[in-house]
XYZ file of C-alpha atoms in Angstrom:
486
model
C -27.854 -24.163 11.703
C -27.794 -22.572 15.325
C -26.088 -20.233 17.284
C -24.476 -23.333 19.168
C -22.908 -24.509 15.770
C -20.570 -21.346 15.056
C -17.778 -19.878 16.000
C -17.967 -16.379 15.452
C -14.767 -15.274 15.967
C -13.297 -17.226 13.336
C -14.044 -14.480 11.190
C -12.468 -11.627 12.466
C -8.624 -10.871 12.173
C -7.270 -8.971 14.756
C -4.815 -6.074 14.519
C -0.988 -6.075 16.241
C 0.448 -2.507 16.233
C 4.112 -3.194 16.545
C 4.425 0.788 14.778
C 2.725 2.102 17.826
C 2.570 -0.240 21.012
C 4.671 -1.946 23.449
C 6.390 -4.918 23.143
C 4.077 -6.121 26.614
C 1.100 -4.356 24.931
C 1.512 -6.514 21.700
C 1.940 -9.741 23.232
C -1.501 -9.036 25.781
C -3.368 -8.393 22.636
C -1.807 -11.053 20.683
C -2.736 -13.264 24.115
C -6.094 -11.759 24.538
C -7.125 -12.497 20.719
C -6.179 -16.230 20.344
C -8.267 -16.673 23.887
C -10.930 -15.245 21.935
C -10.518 -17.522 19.073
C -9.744 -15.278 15.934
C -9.290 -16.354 12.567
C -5.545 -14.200 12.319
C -4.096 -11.170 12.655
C -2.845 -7.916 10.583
C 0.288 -6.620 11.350
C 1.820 -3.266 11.503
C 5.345 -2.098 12.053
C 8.386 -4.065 14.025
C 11.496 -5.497 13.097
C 11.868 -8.348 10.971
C 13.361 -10.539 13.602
C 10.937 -9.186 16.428
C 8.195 -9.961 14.272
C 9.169 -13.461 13.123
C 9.475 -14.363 16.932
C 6.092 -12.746 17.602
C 4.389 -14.940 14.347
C 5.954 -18.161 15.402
C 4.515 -18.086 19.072
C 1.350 -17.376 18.156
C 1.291 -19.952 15.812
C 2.801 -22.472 18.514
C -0.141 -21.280 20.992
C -2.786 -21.424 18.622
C -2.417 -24.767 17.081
C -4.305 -24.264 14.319
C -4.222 -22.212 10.481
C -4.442 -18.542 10.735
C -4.225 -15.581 8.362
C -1.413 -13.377 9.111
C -1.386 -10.797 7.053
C -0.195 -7.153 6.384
C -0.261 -4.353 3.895
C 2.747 -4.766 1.250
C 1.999 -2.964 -2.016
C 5.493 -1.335 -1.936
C 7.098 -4.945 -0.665
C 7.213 -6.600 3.197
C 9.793 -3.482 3.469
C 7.026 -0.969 3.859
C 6.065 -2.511 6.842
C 8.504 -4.565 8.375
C 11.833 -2.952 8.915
C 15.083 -5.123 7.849
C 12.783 -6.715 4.874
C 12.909 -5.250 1.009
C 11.354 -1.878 0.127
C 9.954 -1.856 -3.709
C 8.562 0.505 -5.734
C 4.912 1.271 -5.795
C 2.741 0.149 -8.617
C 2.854 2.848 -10.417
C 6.993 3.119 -10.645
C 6.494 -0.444 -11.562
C 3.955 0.118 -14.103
C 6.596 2.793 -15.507
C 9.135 0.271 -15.712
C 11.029 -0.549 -19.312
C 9.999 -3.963 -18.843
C 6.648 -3.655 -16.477
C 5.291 -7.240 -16.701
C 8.637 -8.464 -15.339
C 8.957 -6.037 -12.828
C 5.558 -6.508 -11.453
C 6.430 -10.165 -11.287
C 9.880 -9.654 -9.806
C 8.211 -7.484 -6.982
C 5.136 -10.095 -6.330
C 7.834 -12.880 -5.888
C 9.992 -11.136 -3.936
C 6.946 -9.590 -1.715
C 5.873 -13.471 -0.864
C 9.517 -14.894 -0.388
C 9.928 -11.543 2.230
C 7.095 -11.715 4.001
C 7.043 -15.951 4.442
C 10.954 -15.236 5.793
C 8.670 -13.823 9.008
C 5.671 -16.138 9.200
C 3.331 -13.348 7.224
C 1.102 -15.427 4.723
C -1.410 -12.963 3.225
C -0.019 -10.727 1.386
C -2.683 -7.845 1.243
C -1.565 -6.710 -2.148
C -2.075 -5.608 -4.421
C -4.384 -2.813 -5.429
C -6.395 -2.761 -8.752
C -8.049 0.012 -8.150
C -7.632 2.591 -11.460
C -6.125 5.763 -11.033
C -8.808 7.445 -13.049
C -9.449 10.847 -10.942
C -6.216 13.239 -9.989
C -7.894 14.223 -7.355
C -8.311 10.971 -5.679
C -6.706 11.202 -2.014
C -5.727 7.608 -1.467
C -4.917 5.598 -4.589
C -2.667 7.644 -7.436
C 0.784 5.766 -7.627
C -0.689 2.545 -5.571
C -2.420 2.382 -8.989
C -0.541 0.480 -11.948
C -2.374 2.661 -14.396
C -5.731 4.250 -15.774
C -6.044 1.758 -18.288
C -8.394 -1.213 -17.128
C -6.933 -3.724 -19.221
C -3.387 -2.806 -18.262
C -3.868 -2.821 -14.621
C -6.142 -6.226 -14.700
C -3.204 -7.505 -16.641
C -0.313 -5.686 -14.509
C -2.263 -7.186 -11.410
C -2.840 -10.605 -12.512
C 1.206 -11.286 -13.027
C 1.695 -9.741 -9.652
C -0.502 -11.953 -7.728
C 0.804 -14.981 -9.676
C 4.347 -14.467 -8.719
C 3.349 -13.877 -4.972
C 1.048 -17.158 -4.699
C 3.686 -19.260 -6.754
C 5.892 -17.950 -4.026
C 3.791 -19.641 -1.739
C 1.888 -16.158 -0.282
C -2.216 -15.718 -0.604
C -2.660 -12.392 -2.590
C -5.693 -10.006 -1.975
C -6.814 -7.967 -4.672
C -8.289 -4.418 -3.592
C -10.534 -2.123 -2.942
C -13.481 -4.236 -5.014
C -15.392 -2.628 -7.219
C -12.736 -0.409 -7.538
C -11.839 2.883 -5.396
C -10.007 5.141 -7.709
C -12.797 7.355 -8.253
C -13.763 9.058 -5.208
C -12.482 12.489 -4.004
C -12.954 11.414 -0.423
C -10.980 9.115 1.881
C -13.064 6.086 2.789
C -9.986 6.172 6.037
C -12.329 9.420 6.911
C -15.552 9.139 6.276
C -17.851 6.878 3.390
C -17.104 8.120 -0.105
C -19.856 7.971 -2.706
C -19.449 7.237 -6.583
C -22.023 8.928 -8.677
C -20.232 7.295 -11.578
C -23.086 5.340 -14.139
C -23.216 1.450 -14.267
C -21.181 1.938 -17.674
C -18.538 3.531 -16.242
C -18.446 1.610 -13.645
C -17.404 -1.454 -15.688
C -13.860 -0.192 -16.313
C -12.969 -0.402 -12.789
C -14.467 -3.979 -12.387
C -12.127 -5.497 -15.340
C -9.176 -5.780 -13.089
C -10.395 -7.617 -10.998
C -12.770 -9.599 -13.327
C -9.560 -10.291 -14.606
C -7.906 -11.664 -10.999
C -11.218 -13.165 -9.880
C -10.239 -17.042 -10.798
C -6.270 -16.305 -9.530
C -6.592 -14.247 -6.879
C -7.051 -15.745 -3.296
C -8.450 -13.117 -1.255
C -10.504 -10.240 -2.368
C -10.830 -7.273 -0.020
C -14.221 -4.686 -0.484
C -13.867 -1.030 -0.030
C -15.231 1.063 1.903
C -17.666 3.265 -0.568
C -20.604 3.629 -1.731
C -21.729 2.479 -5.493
C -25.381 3.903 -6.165
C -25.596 2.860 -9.772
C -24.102 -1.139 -8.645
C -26.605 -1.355 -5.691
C -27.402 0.965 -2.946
C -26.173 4.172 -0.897
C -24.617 1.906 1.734
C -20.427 0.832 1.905
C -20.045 -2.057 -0.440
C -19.050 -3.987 2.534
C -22.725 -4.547 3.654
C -24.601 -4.576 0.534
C -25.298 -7.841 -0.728
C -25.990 -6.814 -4.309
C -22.239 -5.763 -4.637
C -20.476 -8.860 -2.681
C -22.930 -11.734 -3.346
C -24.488 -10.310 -6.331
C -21.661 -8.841 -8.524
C -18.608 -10.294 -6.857
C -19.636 -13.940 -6.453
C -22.429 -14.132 -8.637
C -21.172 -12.214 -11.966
C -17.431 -12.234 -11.488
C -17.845 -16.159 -10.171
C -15.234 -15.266 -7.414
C -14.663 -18.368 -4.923
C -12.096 -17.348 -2.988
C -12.327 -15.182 0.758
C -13.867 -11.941 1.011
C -12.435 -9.644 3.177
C -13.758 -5.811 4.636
C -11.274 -3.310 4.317
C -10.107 -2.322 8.121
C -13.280 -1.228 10.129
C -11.651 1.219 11.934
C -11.983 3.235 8.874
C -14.368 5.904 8.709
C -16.144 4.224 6.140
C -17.376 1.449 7.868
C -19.543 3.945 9.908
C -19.826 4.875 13.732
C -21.075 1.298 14.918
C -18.662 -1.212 13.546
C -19.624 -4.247 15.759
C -22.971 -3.683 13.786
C -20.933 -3.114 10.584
C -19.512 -6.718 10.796
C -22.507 -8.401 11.329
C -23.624 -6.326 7.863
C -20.647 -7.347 6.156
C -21.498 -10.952 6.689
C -24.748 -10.910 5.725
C -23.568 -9.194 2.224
C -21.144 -11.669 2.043
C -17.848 -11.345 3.501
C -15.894 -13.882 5.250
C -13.324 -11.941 7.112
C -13.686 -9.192 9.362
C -10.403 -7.318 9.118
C -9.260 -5.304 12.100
C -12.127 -4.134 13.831
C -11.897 -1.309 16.822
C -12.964 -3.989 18.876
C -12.812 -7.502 18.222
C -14.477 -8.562 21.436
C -17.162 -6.743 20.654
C -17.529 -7.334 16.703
C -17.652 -11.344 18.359
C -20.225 -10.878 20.497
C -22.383 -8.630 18.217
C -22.182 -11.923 15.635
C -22.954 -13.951 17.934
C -26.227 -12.847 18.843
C -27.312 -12.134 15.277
C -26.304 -16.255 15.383
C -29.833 -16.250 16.693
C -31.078 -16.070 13.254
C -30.453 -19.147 11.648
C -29.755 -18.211 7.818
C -27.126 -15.361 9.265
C -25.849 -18.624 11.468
C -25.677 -20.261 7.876
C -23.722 -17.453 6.168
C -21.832 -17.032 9.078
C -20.642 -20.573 9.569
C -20.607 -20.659 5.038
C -17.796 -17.145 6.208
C -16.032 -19.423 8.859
C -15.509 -22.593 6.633
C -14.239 -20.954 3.578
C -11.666 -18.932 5.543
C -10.059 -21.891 7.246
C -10.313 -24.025 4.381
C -8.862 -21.480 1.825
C -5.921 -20.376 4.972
C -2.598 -20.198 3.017
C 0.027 -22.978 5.094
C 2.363 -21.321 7.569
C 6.130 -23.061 5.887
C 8.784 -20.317 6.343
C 10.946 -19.147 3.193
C 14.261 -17.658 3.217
C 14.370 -14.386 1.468
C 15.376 -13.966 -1.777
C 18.737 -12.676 -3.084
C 17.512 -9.334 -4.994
C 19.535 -5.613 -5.163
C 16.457 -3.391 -4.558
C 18.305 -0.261 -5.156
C 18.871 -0.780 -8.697
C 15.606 -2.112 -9.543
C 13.771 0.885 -7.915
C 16.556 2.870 -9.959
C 14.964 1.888 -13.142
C 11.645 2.826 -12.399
C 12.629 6.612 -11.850
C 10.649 8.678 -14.128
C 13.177 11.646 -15.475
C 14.751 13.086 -18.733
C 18.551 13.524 -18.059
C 18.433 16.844 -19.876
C 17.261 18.719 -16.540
C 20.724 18.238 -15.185
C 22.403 19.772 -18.193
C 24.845 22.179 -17.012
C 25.126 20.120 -13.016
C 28.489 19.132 -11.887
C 29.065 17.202 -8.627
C 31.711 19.762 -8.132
C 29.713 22.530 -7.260
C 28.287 23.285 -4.017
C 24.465 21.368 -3.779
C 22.237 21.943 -0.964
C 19.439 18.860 -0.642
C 16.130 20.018 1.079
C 13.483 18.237 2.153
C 9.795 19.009 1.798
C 6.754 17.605 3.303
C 3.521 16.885 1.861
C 2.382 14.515 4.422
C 1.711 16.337 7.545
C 1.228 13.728 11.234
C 2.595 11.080 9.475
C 6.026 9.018 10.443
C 8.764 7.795 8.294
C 8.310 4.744 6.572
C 9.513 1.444 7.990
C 12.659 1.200 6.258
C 14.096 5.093 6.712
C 17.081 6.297 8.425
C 16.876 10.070 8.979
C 14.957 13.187 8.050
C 13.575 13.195 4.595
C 16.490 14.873 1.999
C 19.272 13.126 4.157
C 19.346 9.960 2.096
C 19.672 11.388 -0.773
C 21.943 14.105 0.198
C 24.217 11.434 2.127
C 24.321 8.979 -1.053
C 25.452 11.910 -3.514
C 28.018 13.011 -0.891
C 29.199 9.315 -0.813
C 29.642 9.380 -4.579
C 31.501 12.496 -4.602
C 28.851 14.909 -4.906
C 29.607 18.347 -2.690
C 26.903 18.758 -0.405
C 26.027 21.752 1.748
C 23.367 23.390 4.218
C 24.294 26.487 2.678
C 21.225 28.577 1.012
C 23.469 30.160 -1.303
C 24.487 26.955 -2.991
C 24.511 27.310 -7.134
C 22.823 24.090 -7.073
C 19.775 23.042 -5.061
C 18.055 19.254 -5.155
C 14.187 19.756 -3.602
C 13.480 15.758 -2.456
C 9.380 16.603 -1.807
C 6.953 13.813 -0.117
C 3.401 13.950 -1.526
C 2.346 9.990 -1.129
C -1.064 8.944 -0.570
C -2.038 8.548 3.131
C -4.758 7.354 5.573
C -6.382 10.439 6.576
C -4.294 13.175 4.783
C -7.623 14.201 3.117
C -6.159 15.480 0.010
C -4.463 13.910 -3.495
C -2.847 17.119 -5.082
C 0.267 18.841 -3.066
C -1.087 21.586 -0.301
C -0.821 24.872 -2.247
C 1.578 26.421 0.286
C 3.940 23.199 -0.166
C 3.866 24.067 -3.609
C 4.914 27.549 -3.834
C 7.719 26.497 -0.865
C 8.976 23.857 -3.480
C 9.121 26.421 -6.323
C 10.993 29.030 -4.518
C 13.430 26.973 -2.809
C 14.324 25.590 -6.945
C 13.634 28.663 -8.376
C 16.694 29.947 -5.790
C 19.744 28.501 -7.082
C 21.604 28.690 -10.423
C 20.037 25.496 -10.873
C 17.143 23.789 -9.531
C 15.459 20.651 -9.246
C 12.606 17.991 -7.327
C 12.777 15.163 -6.275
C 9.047 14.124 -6.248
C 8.417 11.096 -3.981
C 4.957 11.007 -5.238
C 3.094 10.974 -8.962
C 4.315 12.327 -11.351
C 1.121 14.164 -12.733
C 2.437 16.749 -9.859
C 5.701 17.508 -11.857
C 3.360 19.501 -13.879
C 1.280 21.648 -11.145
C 4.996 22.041 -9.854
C 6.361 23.881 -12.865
C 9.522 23.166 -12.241
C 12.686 21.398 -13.357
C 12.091 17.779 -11.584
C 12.214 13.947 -11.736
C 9.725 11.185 -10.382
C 10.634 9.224 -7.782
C 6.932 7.764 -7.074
C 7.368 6.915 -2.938
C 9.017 7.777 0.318
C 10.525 4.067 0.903
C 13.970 4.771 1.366
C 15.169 2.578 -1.475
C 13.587 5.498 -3.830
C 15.334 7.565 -2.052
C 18.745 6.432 -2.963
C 17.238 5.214 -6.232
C 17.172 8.537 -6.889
C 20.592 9.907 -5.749
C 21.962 6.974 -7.925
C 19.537 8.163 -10.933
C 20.892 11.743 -10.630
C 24.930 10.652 -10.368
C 24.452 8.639 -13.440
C 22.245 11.320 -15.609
C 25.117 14.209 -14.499
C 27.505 11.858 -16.040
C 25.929 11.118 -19.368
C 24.973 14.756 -19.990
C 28.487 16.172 -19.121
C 29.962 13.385 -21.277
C 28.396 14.606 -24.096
C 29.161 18.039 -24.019
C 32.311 18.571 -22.301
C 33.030 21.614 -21.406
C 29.334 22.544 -20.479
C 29.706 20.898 -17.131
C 30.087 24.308 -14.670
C 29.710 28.028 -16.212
């Protein structure tokens, strides 16, 4: 094998920011990437109709399989505004009936994002939420448990490939220990080999199902080396193909990350050699070609490289559209609300109820589905169902709806202690106080204070929420009457 018999740039999947660029920008990218010859593209942001268009010309101008792909763990909604907003894993894990709403949520993830040309389904995550402190995973987690997330996981990605989508299982060998964000810099577990197995049994579990696995970003001393997974070969070849017997496409996690380190077009060439077969959203995809290409020089990387290339357009899900799915996301994300009714003992929609919203996620826009400030859905859908809503800070009754969500870059798992204290005060105001937490529910408890768990800031949680707290007034007033408004 020689330099002459590769395509490099079959390997790397190119990013399309319809969250931050122009409509012009996006297509000269789009344009500027298929001349190049990628293997697909990620995609971020945009309308559902805007980004069907987009998918289907580039399709029609490439004329062969690609990958499109884009982040979904809370459904296509979290990205692609008009399509459905779910729950994250965790809400889903909490779920009276979990297994069937994991696989109600991978089905309806596939049949949403294949209504806009989006094939890969980069979902979900079976990472464990195993350290409180962790600043990225918590409620995209279904659980601590190992068996119950490999399980959780494995009827998730079943439903979205039966639906037609490729599933990727992340962030192999398993991200939910670190205290760092690999999005900032290269996180290092000095968890032992022992240890270590817990967070491989998910996906050990997936590994025959799953179609894509994607590697994180971190460093695994006791599995093979100081380095990001994504370049060691002990951790992709070794333990992911070799122990695990995984056959499917390996993917990097996006090398824009800080984890990937300072020179990524030297990073891809890495993450080949370890093993990877797609190089996902690199700073510069001109350059992350041309940096393969000359290490094409050496004929075993030209081997592995053209072993990447083959695998990737063999395993490419098929482009067929599929209309969406008829599914009321609202009450399904109503189920998963964490909450005992007994914390609105004494609430009456009668009484004057100011709704306040509270950010723990500094620098960082609404999600793709939301309509207004954060607070105004659910203040809106209680004054809809009667509720009386005011601005007024001497309200008897005040409803805290507070955003602490995982993020790229935010740094930080637990609420900022300054958020905190605002949240208690503004409950600890009124006759009768109470959070909404759009976040874990493990922060209920560093809150202290009356509260229910509403796991995300999609807006169907939001009004999830506001439906949760009109039906739990109800049932408590209705059995006490009387009780309702002292």
């Amino acid at each position: 094998m020689t330099r002459s018999d590769v395509d490099p740039a079959r390997v790397v999947i190119e990013a399309l920011r319809l969250d931050r660029w122009s409509p012009d920008e996006v297509e000269r990218r789009a344009d500027r990437a298929l001349a190049l010859g990628v293997g697909g593209f990620i995609l971020f942001g945009g309308e559902a109709e805007r980004v069907g268009r987009l998918v289907e010309r580039i399709r029609d101008d490439a004329a062969r399989s690609l990958w499109i792909g884009a982040d979904l763990e809370r459904g296509a909604g979290q990205q692609i505004r008009g399509l459905t907003e779910l729950p994250p894993p965790a809400a889903l894990a909490a779920h009276s009936n979990p297994g069937a709403a994991v696989a109600a949520a991978g089905r309806v993830t596939a049949r949403d994002a294949l209504s806009v040309g989006i094939n890969w389904v980069i979902a979900p995550v079976l990472d464990l939420d195993a350290e409180p402190d962790n600043p990225i995973i918590a409620t995209r987690s279904f659980g601590a448990d190992p068996r119950r997330v490999g399980e959780l996981g494995v009827r998730w990605i079943d439903a979205c490939q039966s639906a037609g989508a490729a599933a990727c299982a992340k962030h192999f060998p398993g991200h939910g220990r670190t205290t760092e964000d690999s999005h900032i810099g290269l996180p290092s577990i000095g968890a032992p080999a022992e240890l270590l197995e817990e967070d491989l049994a998910p996906f050990a579990a997936a590994a025959n199902r799953v179609a894509s696995v994607m590697v994180a970003h971190v460093a695994y001393p006791a599995l093979g080396g100081r380095r990001a997974a994504t370049v060691e070969p002990d951790i992709v070849s070794g333990l992911l193909r070799g122990r695990l017997g995984f056959e499917g496409v390996v993917t990097t996690d996006a090398m824009i990350m800080g984890g990937a380190g300072p020179d990524a077009a030297s990073a891809a060439v890495g993450a080949v050699g370890a093993g990877c077969d797609l190089i996902c959203y690199p700073a510069d995809a001109e350059a992350a070609v041309a940096s393969l290409a000359r290490a094409a020089d050496d004929p075993r990387f030209a081997a592995r490289l053209q072993e990447a290339s083959t695998r990737s357009t063999r395993s490419c899900p098929p482009s067929a559209r599929a209309s969406r799915p008829e599914f009321e996301p609202v009450a399904f994300a109503r189920d998963t609300i964490a909450g005992d009714a007994e914390v609105l003992r004494g609430w009456t929609p009668r009484a004057p109820t100011r709704v306040v919203g509270v950010s723990d996620d500094p620098d960082v826009g609404p999600p793709a589905g939301r309509a207004g400030a954060l607070g105004t859905i659910v203040a809106d859908d209680l004054r809809a169902a009667g509720w009386r809503v005011t601005d007024s800070p001497d309200a008897g009754q005040c409803i805290v709806v507070l955003a602490a969500t995982p993020r790229g870059w935010k740094g930080r798992g637990a609420p900022a202690a300054e958020v905190v204290e605002r949240t208690r005060a503004l409950v600890r105001s009124a006759r009768r106080g109470l959070v909404v937490l759009l976040g874990h529910r493990r922060w209920l408890d560093v809150l202290g204070v009356p509260g229910i768990c509403a796991w995300s800031t999609e807006t169907v949680m939001e009004r999830a929420a506001a439906e949760w707290l009109c039906s739990a007034v109800g049932a408590v007033a209705g059995a006490r009457p009387g009780r309702a408004d002292r």
